[in-house]
Short mmCIF file of C-alpha atoms in Angstrom, two decimals:
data_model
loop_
_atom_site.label_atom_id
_atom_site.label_comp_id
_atom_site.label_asym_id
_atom_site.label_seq_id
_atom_site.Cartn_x
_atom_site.Cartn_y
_atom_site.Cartn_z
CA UNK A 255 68.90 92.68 87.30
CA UNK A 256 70.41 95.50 84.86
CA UNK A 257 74.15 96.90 86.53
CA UNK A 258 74.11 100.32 86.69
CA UNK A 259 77.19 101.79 85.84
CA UNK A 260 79.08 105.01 85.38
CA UNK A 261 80.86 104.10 81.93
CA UNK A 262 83.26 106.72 82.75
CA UNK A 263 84.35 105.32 86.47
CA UNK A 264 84.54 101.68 84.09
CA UNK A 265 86.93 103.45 81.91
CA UNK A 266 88.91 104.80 84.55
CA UNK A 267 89.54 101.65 86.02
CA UNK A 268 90.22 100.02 83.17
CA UNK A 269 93.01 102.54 82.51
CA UNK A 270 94.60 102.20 85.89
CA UNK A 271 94.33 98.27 86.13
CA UNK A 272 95.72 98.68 81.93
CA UNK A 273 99.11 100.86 83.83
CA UNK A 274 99.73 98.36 86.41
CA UNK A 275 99.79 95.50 84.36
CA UNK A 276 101.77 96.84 82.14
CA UNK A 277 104.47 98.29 84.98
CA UNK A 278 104.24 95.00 86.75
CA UNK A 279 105.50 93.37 82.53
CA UNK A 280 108.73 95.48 83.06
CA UNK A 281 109.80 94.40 86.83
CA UNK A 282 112.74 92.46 86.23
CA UNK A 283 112.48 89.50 88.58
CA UNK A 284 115.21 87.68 87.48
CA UNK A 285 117.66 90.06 89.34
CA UNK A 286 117.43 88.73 92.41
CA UNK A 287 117.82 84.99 91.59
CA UNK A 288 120.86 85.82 89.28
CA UNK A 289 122.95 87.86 92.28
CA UNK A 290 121.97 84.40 94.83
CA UNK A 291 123.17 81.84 92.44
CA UNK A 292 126.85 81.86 93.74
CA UNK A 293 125.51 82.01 97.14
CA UNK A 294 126.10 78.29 98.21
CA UNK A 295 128.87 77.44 95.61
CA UNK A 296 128.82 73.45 95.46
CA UNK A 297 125.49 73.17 96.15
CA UNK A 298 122.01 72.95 93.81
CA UNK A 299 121.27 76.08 95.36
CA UNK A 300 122.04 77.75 91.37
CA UNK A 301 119.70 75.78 90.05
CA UNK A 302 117.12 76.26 92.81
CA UNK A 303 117.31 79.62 92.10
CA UNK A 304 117.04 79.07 87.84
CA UNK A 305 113.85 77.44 88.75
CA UNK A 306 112.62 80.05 91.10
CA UNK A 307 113.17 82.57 88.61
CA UNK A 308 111.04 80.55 86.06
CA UNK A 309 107.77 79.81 88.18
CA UNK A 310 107.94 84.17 89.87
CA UNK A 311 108.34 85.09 85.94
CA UNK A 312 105.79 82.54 84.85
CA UNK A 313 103.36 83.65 87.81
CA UNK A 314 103.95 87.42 87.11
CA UNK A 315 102.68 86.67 83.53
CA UNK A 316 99.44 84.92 84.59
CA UNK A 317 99.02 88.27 87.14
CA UNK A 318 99.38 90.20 84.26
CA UNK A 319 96.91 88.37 81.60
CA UNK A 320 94.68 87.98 84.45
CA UNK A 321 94.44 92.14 84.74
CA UNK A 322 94.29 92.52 81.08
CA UNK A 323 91.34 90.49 80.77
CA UNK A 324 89.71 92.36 83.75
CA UNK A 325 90.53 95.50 81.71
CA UNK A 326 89.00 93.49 78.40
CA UNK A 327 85.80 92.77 80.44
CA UNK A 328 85.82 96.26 81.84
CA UNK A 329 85.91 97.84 78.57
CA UNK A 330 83.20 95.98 77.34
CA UNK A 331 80.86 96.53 79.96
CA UNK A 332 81.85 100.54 80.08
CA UNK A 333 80.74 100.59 75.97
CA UNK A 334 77.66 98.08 76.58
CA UNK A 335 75.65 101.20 78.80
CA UNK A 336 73.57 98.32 79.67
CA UNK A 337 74.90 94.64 81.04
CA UNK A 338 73.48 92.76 83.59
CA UNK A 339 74.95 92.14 86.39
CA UNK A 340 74.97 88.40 85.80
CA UNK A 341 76.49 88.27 82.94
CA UNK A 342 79.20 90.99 83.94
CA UNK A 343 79.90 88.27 87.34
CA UNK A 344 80.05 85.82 84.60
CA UNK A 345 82.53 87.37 82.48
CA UNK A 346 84.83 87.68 85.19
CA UNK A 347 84.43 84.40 86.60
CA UNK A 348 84.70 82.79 83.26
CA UNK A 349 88.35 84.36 83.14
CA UNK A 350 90.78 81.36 81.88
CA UNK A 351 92.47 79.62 85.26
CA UNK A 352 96.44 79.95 84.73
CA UNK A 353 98.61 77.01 86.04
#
């Protein structure tokens, strides 16, 4: 089965998912964590919160590669005017898993 697309609507969306990945690269989550270390003082609460900040950063990346391979795949299909829709479902399911 061919996917009919409008390459233009594909670009479009590429664009927009392109801007939100890239604002989501600049939110500074480390903020947060870094005003609630001193919250417990002699507790492991500092270092709960080092670690925090290390798997939210490190799952904000993944988000963010995640959205700029949709964009990758999006981009392709929008300048391939014809894909099937197999192999489009394919390229996004064949996106790398993060851990």
């Amino acid at each position: 089965m061919t996917l009919h697309v409008d390459p233009e609507a594909l670009r479009t969306f590429a664009a927009f998912v392109a801007d939100t990945a890239d604002a989501m690269n600049d939110w500074d989550v480390g903020e947060p964590y870094a005003v609630s270390q001193s919250a417990l003082p002699g507790t492991e609460f500092a270092a709960v919160c080092a670690r925090a900040f290390t798997a939210t950063d490190q799952a904000l990346g993944n988000v963010c590669s995640r959205l700029r391979e949709i964009v990758d795949i999006t981009d392709g299909a929008a300048n391939d005017y014809v894909v099937t829709e197999t192999d489009f479902v394919a390229a996004l399911s064949a996106m790398d898993q993060h851990g």
